[in-house]
CSV table of C-alpha atoms in Angstrom, one decimal:
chain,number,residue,atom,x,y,z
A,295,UNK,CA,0.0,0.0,0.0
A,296,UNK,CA,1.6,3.7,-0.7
A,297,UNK,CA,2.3,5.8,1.9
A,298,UNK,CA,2.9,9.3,1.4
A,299,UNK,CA,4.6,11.5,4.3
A,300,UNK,CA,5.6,15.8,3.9
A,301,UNK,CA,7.7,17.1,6.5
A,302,UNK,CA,7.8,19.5,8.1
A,303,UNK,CA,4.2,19.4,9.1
A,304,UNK,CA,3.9,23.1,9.8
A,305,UNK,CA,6.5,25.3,8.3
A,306,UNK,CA,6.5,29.5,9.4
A,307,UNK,CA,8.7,31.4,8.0
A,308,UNK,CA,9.8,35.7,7.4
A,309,UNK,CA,8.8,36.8,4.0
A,310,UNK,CA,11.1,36.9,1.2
A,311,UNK,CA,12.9,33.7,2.2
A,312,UNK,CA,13.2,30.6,0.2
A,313,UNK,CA,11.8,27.3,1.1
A,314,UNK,CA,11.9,23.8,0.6
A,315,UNK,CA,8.8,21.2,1.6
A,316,UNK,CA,10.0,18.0,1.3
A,317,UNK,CA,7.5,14.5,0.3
A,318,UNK,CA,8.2,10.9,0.5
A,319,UNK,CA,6.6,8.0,-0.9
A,320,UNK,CA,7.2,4.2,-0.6
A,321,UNK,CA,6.6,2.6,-3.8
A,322,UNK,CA,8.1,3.7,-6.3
A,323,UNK,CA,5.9,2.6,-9.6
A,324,UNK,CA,4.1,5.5,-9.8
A,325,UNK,CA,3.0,7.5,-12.7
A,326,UNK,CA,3.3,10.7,-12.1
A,327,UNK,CA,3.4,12.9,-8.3
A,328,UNK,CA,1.8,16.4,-8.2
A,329,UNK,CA,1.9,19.3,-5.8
A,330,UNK,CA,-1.2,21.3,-4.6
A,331,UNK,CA,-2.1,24.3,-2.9
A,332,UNK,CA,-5.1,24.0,-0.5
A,333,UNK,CA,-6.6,27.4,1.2
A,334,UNK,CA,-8.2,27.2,4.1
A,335,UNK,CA,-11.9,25.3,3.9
A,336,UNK,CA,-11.0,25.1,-0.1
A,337,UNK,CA,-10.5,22.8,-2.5
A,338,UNK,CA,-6.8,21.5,-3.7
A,339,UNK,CA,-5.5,24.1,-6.7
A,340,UNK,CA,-2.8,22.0,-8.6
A,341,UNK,CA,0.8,24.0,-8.7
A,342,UNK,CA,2.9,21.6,-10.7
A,343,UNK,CA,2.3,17.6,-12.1
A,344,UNK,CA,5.8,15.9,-13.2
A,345,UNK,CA,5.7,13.0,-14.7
A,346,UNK,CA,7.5,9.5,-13.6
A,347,UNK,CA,9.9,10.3,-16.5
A,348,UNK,CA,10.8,13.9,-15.3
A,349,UNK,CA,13.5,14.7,-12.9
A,350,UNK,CA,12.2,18.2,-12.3
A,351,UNK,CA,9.5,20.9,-13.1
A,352,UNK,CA,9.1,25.3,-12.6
A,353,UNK,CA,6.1,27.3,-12.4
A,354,UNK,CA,7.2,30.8,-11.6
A,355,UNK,CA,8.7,30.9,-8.1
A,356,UNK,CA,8.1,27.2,-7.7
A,357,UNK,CA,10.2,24.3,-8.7
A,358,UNK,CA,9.7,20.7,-8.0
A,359,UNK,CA,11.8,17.3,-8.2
A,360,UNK,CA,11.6,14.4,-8.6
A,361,UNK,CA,13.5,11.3,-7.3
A,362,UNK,CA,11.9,8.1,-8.2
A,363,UNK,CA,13.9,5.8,-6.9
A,364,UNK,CA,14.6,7.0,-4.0
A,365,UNK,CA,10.9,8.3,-3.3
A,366,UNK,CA,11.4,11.4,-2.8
A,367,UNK,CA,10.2,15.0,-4.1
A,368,UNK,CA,10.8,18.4,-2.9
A,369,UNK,CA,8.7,21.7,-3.8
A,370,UNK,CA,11.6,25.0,-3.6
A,371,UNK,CA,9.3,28.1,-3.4
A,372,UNK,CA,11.8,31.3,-4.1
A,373,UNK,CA,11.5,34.5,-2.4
A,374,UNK,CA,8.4,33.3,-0.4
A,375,UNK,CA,5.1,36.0,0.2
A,376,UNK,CA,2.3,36.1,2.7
A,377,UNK,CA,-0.1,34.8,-0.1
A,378,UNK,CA,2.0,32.2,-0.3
A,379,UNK,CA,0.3,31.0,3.1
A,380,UNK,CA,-1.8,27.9,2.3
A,381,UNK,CA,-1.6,24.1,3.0
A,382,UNK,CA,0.7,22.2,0.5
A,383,UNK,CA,0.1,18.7,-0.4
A,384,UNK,CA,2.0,16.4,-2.5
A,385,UNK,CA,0.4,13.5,-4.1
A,386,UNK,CA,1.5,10.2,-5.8
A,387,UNK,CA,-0.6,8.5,-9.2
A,388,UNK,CA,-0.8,5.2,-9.4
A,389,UNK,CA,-4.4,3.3,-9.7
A,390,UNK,CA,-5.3,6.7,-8.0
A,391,UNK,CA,-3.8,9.1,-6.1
A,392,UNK,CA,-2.6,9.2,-3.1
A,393,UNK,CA,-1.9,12.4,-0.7
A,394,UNK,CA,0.5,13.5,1.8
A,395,UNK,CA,-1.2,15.1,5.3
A,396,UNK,CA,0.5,18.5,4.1
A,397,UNK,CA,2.5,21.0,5.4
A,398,UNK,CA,0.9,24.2,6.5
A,399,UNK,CA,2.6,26.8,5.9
A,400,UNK,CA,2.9,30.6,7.1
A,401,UNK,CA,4.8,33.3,5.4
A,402,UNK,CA,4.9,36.0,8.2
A,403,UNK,CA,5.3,39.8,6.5
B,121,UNK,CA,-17.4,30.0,-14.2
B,122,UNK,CA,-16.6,27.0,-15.9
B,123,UNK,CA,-14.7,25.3,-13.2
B,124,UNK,CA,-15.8,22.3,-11.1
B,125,UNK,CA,-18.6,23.1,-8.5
B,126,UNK,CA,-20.3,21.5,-5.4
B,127,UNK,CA,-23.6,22.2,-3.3
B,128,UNK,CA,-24.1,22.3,-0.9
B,129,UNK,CA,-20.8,23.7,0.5
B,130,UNK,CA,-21.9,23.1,3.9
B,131,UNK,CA,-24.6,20.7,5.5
B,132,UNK,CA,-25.2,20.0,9.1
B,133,UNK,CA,-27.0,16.8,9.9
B,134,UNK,CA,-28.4,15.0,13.1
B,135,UNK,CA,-27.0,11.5,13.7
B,136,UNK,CA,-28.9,8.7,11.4
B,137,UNK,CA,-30.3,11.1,8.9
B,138,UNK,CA,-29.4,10.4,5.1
B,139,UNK,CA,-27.4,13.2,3.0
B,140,UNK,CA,-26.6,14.1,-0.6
B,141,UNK,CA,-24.1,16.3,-2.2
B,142,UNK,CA,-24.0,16.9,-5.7
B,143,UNK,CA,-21.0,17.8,-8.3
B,144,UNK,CA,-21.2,19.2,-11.4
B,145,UNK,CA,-17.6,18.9,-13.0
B,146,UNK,CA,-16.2,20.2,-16.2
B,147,UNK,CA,-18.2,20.0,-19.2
B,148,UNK,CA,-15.9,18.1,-21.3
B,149,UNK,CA,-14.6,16.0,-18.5
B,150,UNK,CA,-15.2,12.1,-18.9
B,151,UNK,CA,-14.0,11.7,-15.2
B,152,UNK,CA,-15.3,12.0,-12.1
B,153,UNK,CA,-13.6,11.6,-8.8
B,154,UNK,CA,-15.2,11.6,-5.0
B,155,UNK,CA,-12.5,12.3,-2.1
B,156,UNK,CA,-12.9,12.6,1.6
B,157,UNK,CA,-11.1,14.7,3.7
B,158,UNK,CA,-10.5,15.3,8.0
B,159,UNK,CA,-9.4,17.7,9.5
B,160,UNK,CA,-5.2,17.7,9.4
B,161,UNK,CA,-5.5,15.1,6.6
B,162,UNK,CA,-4.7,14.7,2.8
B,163,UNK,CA,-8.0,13.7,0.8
B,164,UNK,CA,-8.4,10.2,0.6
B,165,UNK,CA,-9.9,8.5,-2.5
B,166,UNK,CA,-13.7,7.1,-2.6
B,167,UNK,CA,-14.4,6.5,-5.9
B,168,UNK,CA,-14.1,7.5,-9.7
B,169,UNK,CA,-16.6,7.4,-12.4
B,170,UNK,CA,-15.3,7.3,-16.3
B,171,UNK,CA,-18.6,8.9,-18.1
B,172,UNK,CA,-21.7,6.6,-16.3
B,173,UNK,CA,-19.5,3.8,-15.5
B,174,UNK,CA,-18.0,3.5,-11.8
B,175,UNK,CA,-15.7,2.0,-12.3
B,176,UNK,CA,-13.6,1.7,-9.2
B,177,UNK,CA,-14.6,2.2,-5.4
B,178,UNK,CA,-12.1,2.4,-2.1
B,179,UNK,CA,-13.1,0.0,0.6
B,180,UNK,CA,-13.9,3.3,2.8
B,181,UNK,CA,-16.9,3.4,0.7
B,182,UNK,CA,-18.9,1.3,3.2
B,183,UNK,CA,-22.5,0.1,2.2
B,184,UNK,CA,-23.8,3.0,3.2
B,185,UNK,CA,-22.5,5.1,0.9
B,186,UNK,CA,-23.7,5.5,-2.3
B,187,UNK,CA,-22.7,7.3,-5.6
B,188,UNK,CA,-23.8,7.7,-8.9
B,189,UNK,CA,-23.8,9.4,-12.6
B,190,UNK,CA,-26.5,8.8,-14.0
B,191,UNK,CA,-25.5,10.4,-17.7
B,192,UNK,CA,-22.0,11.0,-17.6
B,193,UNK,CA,-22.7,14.5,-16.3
B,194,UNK,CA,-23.1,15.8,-12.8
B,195,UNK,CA,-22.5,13.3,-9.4
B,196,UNK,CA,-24.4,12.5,-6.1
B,197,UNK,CA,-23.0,10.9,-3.6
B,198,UNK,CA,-25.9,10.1,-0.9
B,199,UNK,CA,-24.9,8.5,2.6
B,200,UNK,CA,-27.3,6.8,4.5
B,201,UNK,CA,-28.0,6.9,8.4
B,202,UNK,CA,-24.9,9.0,9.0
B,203,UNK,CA,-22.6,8.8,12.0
B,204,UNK,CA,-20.3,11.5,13.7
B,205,UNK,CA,-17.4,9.8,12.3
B,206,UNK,CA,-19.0,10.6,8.4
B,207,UNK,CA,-18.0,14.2,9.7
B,208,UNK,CA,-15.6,15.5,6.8
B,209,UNK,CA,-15.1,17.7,3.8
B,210,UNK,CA,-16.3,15.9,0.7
B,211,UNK,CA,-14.1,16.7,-2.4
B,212,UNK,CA,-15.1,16.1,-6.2
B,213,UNK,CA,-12.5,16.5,-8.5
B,214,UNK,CA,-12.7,16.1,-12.5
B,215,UNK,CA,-10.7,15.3,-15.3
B,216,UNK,CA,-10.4,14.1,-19.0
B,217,UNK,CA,-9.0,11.0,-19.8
B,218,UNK,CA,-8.9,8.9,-23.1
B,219,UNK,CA,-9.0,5.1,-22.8
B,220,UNK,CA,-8.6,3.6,-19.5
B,221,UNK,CA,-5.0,4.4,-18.1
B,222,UNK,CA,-5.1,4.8,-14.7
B,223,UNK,CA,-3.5,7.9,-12.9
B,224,UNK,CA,-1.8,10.2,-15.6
B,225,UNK,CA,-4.9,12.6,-15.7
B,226,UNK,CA,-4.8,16.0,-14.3
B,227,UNK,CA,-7.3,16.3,-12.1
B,228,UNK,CA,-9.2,19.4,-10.9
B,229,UNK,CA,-11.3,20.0,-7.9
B,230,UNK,CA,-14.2,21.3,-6.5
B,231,UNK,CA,-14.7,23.8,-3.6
B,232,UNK,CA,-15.9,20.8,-1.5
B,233,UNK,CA,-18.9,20.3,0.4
B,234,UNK,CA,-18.2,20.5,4.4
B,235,UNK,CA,-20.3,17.5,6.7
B,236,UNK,CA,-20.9,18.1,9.8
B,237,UNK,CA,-22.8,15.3,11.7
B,238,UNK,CA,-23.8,16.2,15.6
């Protein structure tokens, strides 16, 4: 069965720093692993999707990777904001997907 | 707004009484995907429909729980005789996917329907 684990579970940091929320899954046949953004009592807004092929993807200030075999991804969010504030959550696609608990993070201005 | 939508967004319930949410997802979406989520959780998958066809359901669907698609369009999912622990954000999520592979589909979600059962 997969497991998916993010640490840090809560994560505060002073605007303008850069970031890295780390994800960790334990089988590695997977077909892709995605990161989403998820305001509070919101739905889950998709940031970035790499595929099982890809070592790495960039959206803007984000950039995530991608280490198969080892089962491991990390999101990098640059020069972090207050609206950057939300609850991050990485998940794995296999027969369907499977989510992290998230790490909640603050950006304090 | 063409994006994927749920109602009610928030329902509170006695104990034992029977619920139904509805989704409607993106029009040209052929997939349809019920989630459940608690409170410091990920979502957790219930069940997917490809157009009318459910095709796959988690074993936290107990019998109680129900869902359908009737044309291939909007979702209900309906529980029965509800319990505190039924106390959760439902999330509906759509996508399009040709053929049958599993898990390579983007998927976008709803605002989610909050159940609260006292």
């Amino acid at each position: 069965k997969q497991e998916v684990t993010q640490i840090p579970a809560a994560l505060s940091v002073p605007e303008g720093e850069n970031l890295v929320l780390n994800c960790s899954f334990t089988d590695s046949a997977i077909y892709n692993l995605q990161w989403f953004r998820q305001d509070p009592g919101k739905g889950l807004t998709s940031l970035l999707l790499i595929q099982s092929s890809q070592r790495e993807q960039t959206s803007g200030r984000l950039n995530a990777s991608l280490d198969k075999s080892s089962g491991r991804s990390t999101l990098y969010i640059a020069a972090s904001q207050p609206g950057d504030s939300a609850t991050y959550l990485c998940a794995v696609a296999a027969r369907q997907l499977t989510f992290g608990s998230g790490t909640q993070l603050t950006v304090l201005p | 707004d063409t994006g994927v939508s749920q109602d009610p967004r928030h329902k509170i319930t006695k104990r034992g009484q029977n619920v139904t949410f509805r989704c409607d997802p993106i029009s040209e979406h052929n997939r349809l995907y019920w989630y459940r989520q608690t409170l410091g959780q990920g979502p957790e998958f219930l069940t997917y429909f490809q157009n009318e066809a459910q095709l796959e359901k988690s074993r936290l669907l107990s019998d109680r729980f129900s869902a359908e698609r009737p044309k291939g369009s909007f979702s209900t999912l309906e529980i029965q005789r509800t319990e505190q622990g039924d106390s959760a954000m439902y999330l509906c999520a759509s996508s399009f996917l040709a053929g049958l592979r599993h898990g390579t589909d983007t998927q976008y979600f709803g605002p989610g329907t909050r159940l609260t059962v006292l």
